[in-house]
Short mmCIF file of C-alpha atoms and ligand atoms in Angstrom, two decimals:
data_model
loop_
_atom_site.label_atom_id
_atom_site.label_comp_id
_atom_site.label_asym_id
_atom_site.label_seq_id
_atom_site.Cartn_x
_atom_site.Cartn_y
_atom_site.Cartn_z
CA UNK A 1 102.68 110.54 87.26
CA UNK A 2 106.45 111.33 87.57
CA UNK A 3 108.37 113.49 85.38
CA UNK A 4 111.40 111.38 85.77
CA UNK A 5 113.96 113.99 84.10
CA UNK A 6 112.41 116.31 86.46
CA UNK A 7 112.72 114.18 89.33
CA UNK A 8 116.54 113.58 88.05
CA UNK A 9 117.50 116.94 88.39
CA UNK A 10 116.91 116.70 91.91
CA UNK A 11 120.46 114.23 92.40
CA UNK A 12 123.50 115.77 92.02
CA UNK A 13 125.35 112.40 91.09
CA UNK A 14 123.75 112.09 87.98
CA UNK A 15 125.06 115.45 87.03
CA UNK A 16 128.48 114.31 88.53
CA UNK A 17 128.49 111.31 86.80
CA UNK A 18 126.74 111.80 83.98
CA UNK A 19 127.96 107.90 82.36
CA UNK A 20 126.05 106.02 85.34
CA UNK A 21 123.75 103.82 85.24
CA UNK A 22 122.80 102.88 89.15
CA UNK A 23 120.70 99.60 89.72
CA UNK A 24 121.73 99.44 92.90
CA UNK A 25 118.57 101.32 94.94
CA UNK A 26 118.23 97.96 97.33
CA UNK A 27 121.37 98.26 98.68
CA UNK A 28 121.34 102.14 99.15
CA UNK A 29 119.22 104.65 97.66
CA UNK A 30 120.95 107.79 95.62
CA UNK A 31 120.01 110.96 97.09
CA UNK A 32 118.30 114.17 96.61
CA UNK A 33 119.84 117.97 96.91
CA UNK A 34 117.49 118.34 99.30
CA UNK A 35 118.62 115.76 101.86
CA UNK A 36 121.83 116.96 101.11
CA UNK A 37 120.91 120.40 102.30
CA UNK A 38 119.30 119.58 105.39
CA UNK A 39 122.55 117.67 106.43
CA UNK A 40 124.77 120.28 105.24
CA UNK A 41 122.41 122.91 107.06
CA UNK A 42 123.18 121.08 110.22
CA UNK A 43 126.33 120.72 110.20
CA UNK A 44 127.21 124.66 108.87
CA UNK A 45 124.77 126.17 110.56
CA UNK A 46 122.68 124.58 113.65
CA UNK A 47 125.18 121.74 115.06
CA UNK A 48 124.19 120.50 118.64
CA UNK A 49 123.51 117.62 120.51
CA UNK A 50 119.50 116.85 121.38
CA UNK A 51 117.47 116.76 124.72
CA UNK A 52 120.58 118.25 126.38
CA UNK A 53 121.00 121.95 125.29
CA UNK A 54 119.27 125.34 126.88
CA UNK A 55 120.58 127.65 123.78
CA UNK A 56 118.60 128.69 121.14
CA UNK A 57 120.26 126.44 118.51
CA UNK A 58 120.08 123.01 120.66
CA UNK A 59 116.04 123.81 121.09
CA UNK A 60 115.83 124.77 116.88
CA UNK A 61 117.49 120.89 117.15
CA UNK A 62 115.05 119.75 119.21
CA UNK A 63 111.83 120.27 117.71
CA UNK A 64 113.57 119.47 114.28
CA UNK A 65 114.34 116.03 115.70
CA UNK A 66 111.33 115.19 117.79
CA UNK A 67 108.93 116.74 114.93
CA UNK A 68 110.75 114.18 112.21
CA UNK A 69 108.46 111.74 114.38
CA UNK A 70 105.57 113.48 112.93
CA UNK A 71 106.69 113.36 109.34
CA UNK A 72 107.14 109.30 109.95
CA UNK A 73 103.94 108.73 111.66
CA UNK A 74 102.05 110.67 108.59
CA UNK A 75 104.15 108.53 106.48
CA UNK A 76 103.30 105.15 107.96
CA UNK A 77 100.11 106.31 110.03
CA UNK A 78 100.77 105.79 113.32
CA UNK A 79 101.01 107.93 116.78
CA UNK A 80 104.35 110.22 116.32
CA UNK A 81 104.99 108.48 120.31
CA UNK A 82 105.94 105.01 118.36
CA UNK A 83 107.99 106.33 116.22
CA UNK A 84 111.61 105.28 117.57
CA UNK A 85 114.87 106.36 115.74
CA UNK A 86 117.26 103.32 115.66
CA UNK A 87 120.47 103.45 113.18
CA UNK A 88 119.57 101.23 110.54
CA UNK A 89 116.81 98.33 109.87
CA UNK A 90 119.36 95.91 111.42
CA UNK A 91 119.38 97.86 114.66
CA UNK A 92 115.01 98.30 114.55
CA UNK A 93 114.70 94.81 113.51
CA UNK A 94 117.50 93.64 116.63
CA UNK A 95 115.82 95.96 119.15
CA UNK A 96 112.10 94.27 117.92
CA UNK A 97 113.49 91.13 119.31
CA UNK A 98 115.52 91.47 121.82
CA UNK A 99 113.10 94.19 122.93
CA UNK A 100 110.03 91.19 123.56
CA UNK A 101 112.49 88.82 125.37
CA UNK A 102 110.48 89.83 128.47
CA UNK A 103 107.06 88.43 126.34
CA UNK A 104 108.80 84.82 125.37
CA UNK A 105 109.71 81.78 126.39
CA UNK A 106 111.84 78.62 126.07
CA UNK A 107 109.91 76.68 123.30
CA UNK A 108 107.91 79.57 121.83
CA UNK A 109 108.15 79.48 117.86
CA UNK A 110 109.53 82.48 115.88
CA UNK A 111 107.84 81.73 112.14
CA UNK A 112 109.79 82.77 109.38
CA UNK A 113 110.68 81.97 105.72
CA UNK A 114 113.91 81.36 104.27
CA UNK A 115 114.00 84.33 101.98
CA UNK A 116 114.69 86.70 104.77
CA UNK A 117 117.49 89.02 105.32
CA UNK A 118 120.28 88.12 107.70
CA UNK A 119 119.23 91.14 109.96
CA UNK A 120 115.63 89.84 110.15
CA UNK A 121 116.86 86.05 111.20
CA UNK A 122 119.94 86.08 113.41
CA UNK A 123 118.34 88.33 115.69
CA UNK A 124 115.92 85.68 116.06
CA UNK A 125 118.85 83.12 115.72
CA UNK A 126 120.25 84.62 119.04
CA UNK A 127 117.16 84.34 120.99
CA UNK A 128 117.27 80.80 120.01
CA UNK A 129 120.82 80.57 121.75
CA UNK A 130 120.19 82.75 124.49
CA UNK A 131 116.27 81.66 125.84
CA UNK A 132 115.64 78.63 123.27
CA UNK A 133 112.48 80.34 121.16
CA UNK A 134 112.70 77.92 118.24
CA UNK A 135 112.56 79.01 114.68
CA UNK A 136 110.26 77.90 112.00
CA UNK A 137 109.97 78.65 108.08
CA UNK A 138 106.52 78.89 106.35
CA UNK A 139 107.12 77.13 102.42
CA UNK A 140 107.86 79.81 100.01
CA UNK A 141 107.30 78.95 96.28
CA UNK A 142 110.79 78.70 93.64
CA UNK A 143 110.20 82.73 93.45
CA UNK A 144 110.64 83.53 97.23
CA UNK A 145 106.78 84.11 97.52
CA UNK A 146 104.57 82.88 100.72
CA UNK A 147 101.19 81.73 99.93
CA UNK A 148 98.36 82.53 102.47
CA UNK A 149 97.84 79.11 102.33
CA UNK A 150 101.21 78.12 103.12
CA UNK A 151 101.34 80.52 106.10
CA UNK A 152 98.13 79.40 107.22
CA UNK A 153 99.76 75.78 107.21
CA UNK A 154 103.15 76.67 109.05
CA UNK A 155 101.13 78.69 111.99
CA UNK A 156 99.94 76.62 115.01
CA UNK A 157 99.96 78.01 118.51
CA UNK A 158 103.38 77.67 119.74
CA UNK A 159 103.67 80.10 117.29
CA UNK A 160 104.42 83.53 119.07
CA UNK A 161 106.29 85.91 116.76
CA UNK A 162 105.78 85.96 113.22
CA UNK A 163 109.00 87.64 111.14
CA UNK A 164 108.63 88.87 107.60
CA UNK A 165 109.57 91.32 104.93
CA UNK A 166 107.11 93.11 103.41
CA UNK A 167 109.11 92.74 100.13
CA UNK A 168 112.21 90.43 100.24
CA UNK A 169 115.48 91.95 98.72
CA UNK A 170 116.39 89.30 96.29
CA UNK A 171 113.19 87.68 94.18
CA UNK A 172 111.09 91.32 95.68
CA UNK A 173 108.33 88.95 96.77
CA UNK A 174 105.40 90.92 97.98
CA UNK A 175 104.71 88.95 100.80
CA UNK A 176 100.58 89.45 102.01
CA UNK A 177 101.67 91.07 105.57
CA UNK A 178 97.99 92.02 106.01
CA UNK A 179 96.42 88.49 105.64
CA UNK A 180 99.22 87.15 107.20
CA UNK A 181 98.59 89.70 110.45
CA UNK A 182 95.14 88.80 110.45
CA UNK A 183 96.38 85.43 111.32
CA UNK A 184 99.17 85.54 113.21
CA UNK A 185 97.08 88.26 115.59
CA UNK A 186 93.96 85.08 115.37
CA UNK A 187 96.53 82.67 116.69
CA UNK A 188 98.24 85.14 119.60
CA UNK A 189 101.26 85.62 117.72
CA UNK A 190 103.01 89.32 117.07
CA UNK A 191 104.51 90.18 113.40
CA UNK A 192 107.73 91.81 113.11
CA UNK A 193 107.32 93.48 109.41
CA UNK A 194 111.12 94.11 107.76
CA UNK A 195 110.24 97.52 105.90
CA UNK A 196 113.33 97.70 104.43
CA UNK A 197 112.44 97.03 100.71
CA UNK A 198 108.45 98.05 101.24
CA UNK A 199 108.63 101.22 102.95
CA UNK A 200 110.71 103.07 100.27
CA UNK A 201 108.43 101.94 97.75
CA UNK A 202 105.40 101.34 98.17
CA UNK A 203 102.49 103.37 100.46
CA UNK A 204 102.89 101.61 103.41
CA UNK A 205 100.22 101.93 106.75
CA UNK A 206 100.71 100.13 109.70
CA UNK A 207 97.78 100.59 110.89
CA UNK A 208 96.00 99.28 107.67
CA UNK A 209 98.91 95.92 107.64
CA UNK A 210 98.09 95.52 111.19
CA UNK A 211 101.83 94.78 112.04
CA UNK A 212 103.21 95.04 115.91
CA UNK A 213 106.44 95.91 114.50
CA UNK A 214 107.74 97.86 111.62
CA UNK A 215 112.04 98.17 110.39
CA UNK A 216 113.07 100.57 107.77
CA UNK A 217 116.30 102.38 107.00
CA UNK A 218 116.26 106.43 105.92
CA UNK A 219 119.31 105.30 103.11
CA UNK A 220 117.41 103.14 101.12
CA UNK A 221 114.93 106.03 100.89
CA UNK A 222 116.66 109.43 99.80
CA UNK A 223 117.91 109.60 103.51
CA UNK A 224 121.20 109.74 104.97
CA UNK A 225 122.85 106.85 106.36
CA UNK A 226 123.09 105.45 110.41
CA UNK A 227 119.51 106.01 110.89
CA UNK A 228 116.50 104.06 110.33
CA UNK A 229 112.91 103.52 112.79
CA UNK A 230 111.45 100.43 114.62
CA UNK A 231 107.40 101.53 114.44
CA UNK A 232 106.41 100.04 117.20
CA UNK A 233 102.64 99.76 118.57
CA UNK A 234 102.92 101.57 122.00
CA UNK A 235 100.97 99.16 124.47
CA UNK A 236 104.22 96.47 123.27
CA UNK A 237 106.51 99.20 123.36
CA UNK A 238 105.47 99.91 127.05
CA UNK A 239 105.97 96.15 128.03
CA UNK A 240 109.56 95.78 126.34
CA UNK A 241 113.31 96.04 127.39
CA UNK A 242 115.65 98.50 125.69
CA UNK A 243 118.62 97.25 123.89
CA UNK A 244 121.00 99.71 124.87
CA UNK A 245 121.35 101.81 128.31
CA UNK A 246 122.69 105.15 129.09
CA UNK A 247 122.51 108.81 128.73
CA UNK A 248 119.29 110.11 127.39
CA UNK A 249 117.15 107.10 127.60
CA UNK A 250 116.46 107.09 131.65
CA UNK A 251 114.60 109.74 133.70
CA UNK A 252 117.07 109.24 136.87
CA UNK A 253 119.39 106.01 138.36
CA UNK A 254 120.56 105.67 142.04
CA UNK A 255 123.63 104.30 143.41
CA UNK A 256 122.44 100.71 144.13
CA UNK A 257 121.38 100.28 140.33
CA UNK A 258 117.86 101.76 140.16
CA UNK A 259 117.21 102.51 136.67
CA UNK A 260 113.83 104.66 136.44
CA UNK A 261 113.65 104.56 132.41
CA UNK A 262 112.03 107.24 130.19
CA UNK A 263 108.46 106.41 128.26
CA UNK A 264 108.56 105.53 124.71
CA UNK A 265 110.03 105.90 122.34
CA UNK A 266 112.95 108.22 124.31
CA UNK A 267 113.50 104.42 126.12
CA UNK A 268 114.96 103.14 123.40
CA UNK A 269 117.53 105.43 122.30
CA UNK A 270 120.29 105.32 124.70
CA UNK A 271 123.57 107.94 123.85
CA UNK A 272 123.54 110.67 121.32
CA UNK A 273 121.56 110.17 118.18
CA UNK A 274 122.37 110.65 114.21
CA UNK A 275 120.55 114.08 114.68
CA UNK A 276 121.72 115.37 111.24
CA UNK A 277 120.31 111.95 109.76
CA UNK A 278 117.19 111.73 111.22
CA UNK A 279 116.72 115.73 110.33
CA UNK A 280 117.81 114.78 106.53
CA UNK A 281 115.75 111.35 106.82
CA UNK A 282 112.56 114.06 107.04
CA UNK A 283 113.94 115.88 104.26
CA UNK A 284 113.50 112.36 102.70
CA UNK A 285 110.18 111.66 103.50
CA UNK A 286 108.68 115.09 102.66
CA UNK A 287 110.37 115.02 99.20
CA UNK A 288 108.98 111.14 98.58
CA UNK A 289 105.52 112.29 99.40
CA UNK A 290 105.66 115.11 97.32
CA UNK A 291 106.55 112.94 94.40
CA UNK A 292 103.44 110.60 96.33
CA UNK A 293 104.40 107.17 96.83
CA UNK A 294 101.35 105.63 94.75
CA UNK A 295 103.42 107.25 91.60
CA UNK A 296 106.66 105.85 93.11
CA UNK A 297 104.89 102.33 93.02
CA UNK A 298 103.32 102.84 90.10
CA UNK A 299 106.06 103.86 88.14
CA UNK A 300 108.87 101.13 89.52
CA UNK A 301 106.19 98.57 88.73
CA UNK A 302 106.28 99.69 84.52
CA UNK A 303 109.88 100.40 84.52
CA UNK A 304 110.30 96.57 85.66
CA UNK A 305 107.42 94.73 83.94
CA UNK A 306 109.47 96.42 80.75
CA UNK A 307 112.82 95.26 82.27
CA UNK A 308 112.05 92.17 82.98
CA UNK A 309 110.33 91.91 79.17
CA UNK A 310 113.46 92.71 77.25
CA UNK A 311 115.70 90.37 79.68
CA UNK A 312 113.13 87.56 78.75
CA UNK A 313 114.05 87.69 75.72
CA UNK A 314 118.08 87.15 76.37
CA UNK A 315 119.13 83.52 75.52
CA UNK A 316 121.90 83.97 78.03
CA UNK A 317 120.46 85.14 80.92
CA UNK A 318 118.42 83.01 83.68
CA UNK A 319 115.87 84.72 85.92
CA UNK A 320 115.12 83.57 89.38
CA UNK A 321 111.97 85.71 89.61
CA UNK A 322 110.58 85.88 86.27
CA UNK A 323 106.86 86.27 87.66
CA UNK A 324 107.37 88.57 90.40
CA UNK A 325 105.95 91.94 89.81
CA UNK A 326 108.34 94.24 92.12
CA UNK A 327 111.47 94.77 93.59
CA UNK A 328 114.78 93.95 92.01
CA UNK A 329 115.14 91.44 89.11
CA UNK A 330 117.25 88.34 90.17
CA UNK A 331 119.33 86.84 87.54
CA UNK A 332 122.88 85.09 86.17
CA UNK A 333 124.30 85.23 82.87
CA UNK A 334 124.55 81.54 82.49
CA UNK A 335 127.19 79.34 83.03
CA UNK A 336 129.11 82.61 84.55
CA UNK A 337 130.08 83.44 88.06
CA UNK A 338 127.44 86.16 89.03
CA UNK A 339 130.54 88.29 90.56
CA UNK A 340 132.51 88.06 87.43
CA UNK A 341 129.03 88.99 85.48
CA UNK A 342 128.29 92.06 87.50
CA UNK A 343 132.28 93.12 87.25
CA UNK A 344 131.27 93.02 83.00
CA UNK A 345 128.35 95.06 83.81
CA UNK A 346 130.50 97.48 85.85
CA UNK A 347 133.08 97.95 83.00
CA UNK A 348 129.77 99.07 80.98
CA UNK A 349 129.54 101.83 83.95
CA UNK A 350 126.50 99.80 85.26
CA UNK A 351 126.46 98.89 88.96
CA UNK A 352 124.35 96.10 90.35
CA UNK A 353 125.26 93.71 93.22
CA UNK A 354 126.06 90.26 93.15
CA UNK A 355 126.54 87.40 95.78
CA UNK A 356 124.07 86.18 97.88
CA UNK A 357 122.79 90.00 99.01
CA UNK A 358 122.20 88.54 102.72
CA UNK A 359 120.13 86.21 101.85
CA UNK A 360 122.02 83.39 102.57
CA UNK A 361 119.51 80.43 103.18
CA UNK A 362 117.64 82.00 99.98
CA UNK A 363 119.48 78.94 97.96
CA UNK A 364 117.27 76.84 99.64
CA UNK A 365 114.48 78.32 97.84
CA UNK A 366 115.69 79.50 94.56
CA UNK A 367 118.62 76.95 94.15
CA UNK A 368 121.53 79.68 93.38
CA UNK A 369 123.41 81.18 96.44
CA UNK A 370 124.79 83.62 94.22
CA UNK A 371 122.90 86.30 91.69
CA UNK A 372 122.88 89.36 90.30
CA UNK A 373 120.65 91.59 92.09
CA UNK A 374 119.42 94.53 89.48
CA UNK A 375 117.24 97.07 91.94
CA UNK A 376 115.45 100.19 90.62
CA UNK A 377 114.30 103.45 91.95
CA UNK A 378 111.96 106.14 90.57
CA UNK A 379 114.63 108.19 89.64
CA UNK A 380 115.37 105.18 86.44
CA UNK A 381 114.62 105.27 83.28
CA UNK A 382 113.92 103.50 79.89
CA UNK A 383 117.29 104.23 78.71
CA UNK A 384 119.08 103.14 81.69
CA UNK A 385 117.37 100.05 81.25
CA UNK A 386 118.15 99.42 77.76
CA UNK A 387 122.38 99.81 78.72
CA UNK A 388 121.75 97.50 80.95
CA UNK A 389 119.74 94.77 79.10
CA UNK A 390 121.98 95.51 75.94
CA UNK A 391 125.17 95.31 78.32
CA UNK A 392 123.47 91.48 79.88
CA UNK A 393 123.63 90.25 76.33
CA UNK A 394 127.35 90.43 75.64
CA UNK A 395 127.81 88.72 79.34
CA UNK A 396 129.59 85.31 78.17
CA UNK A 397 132.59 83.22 80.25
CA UNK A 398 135.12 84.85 77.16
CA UNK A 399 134.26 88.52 77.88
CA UNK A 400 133.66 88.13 82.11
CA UNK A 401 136.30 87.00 83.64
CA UNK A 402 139.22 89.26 83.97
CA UNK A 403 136.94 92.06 83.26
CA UNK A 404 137.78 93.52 87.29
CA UNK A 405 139.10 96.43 88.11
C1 PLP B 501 115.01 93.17 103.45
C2 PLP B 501 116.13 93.84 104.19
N1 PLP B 501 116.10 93.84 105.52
C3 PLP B 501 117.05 94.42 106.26
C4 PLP B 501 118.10 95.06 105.65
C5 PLP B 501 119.13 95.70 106.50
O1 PLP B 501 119.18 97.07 106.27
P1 PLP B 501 120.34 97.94 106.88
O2 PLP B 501 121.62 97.39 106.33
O3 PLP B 501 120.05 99.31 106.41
O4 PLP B 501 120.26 97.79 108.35
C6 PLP B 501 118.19 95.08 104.26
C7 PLP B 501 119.35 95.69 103.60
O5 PLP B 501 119.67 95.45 102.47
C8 PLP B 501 117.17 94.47 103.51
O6 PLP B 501 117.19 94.47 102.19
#
């Protein structure tokens, strides 16, 4: 269970702005005094590079940086050695690609669905350009979900890398990654998870999902910004190509352009690291599993069964995932433009996104390329909820427009 005006005292922001009401937790997550500190501790007390200091400080560095891959392999359950530090899910999901260029071909299929996030299709898009891999989308039903069936009818053996979030960022389809593994592995095909909107939310174990590949960013859970992980499972890591070259990442080079690189998961990250946000991403991920991220799930999954009941009940709003059980709520006030909508909401002090939240072949699927996008965290509550639904049902064309600020 979570005490959830406990758990609030933990953010400063909600002391510094007391009025807010932040449904924003897909885009970036708020964060905890805690992460704060560990940044702050860095940067007042302990600064130095990694992997390149002999003083006593640089080595305190060290192990605080390599032993954060032991706080993500507990949190994902994996070997601490596949654990690589990237700068964001885009950069883990780009490096997953580009990193098995070596392990496709011209004509090899990249399945996919149409409710992913740009950073989990134009890397993909890019191989298409650059070796001709073709990409293919599985059917997703009108709430961004994929069937097991409809996977199982979109894979065939060209198919060689199958890409997928683990919870999409606009309808929060819970997509069955462990079925769809099963498969994919069945037919000779890897799977690239996007963790972006699972990991902070849900217990996630890649060892349980069966994935190759696993993206995540640290700010969509507590952590700092510029730095996320690509889990990778070593035996692939061993057989791929770096992204990025240079200091750190090689063990030595010679003058007619020998490169002699470094084992996993050191390979892959080339030039100084976001030391002080990989050190405050482990603050991150020992304060989420102290809260225990079966209460995290359990909890987000009442707040927004009771969210989604109350906006049911609005005659002006539409919902584009009515059925869905997780992640954000999707919705417009109707006949209003979902960016003048959300500007109304913000003039209530109530922040949500709007657009088409990087999902932009999503319209495809759910027939809208723009929504609002209302995302919760742990750290919500009832209340916050109520603003918001109360705030939804003044939404009309009169009151939206010119709202802006
Ligand atoms: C599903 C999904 N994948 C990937 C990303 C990219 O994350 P980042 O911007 O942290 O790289 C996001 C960000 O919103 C996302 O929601």
């Amino acid at each position: 269970m979570i005490s959830v005006p406990t758990v609030r005292k933990d953010f400063p922001i909600f002391t510094n702005q007391p009025d807010l009401v932040y449904l924003d937790s897909a885009a970036t997550s708020l964060k905890p005094q805690c992460v704060i500190d560990a940044v702050t501790a860095f940067y007042t007390t302990h600064t130095s590079n990694v992997h390149r200091g002999d003083y006593a400080i640089a080595a305190e560095n060290d192990a605080l940086y390599d032993g954060t891959r032991k706080t993500v392999a507990s949190f994902i359950n994996c070997d601490p050695r596949e654990v690589i530090f990237t700068h964001n899910a885009t950069a883990s999901l780009n490096q997953a690609a580009h990193g098995l260029k070596p392990l496709l071909k011209e004509g090899d299929v990249i399945l996919t669905t149409k409710a992913e996030h740009a950073s989990n299709l134009l890397p993909w898009f890019s191989l298409q350009k650059e070796i001709g891999v073709k990409v293919e989308y599985a059917e997703l039903d009108s709430q961004g979900r994929l069937t097991e069936e409809n996977f199982l009818k979109a894979l065939h053996e060209g198919v060689k890398v199958v890409a997928l979030a683990g919870v999409t960022n606009v309808t929060g389809a819970v997509q069955p990654i462990r079925a769809v593994t099963k498969a994919a592995h069945a037919a000779g095909a890897y799977v690239v998870c996007d963790g972006a909107q699972s990991v902070p939310h849900m217990p996630v174990d890649v060892r349980d999902l069966g994935v190759d590949f696993l993206a995540f960013s640290a700010h969509k859970m507590c952590g700092p910004g510029g730095t996320g992980v690509l889990y990778g499972r070593r035996e692939l890591l061993e057989r791929m190509d770096p992204v990025f070259f240079g200091g750190d990442m090689n063990a030595r080079f010679s003058s007619d352009g020998t490169i002699i690189l470094k084992e996993p998961p050191v390979r892959f990250e080339a030039g100084t690291p976001a030391i002080e946000g990989v050190i405050g991403m482990r603050a991150a991920i020992e304060y989420l599993q102290k809260i225990g991220m079966e209460n995290i799930h359990a909890y987000e999954k009442e707040l927004r069964a009771y969210f989604l009941a109350q906006m049911k009940k609005l005659d002006n709003i539409q919902i584009y995932n009515p059925d869905n059980e997780y992640g954000p709520v999707a919705f417009n006030a109707k006949g209003v433009f979902s960016q003048d909508a959300a500007g109304y909401l913000a003039s209530r002090n109530i922040a949500v996104r709007s657009g088409n939240h990087c999902a932009k072949i999503l319209h495809e699927v759910i027939g809208t390329d723009s929504t609002i996008r209302a995302s919760l965290y742990f750290y919500n509550t009832k209340e916050e909820i109520d603003r918001c639904v109360a705030a939804c049902s003044e939404i009309s064309l009169e009151n939206a427009i010119g709202i802006f600020f």
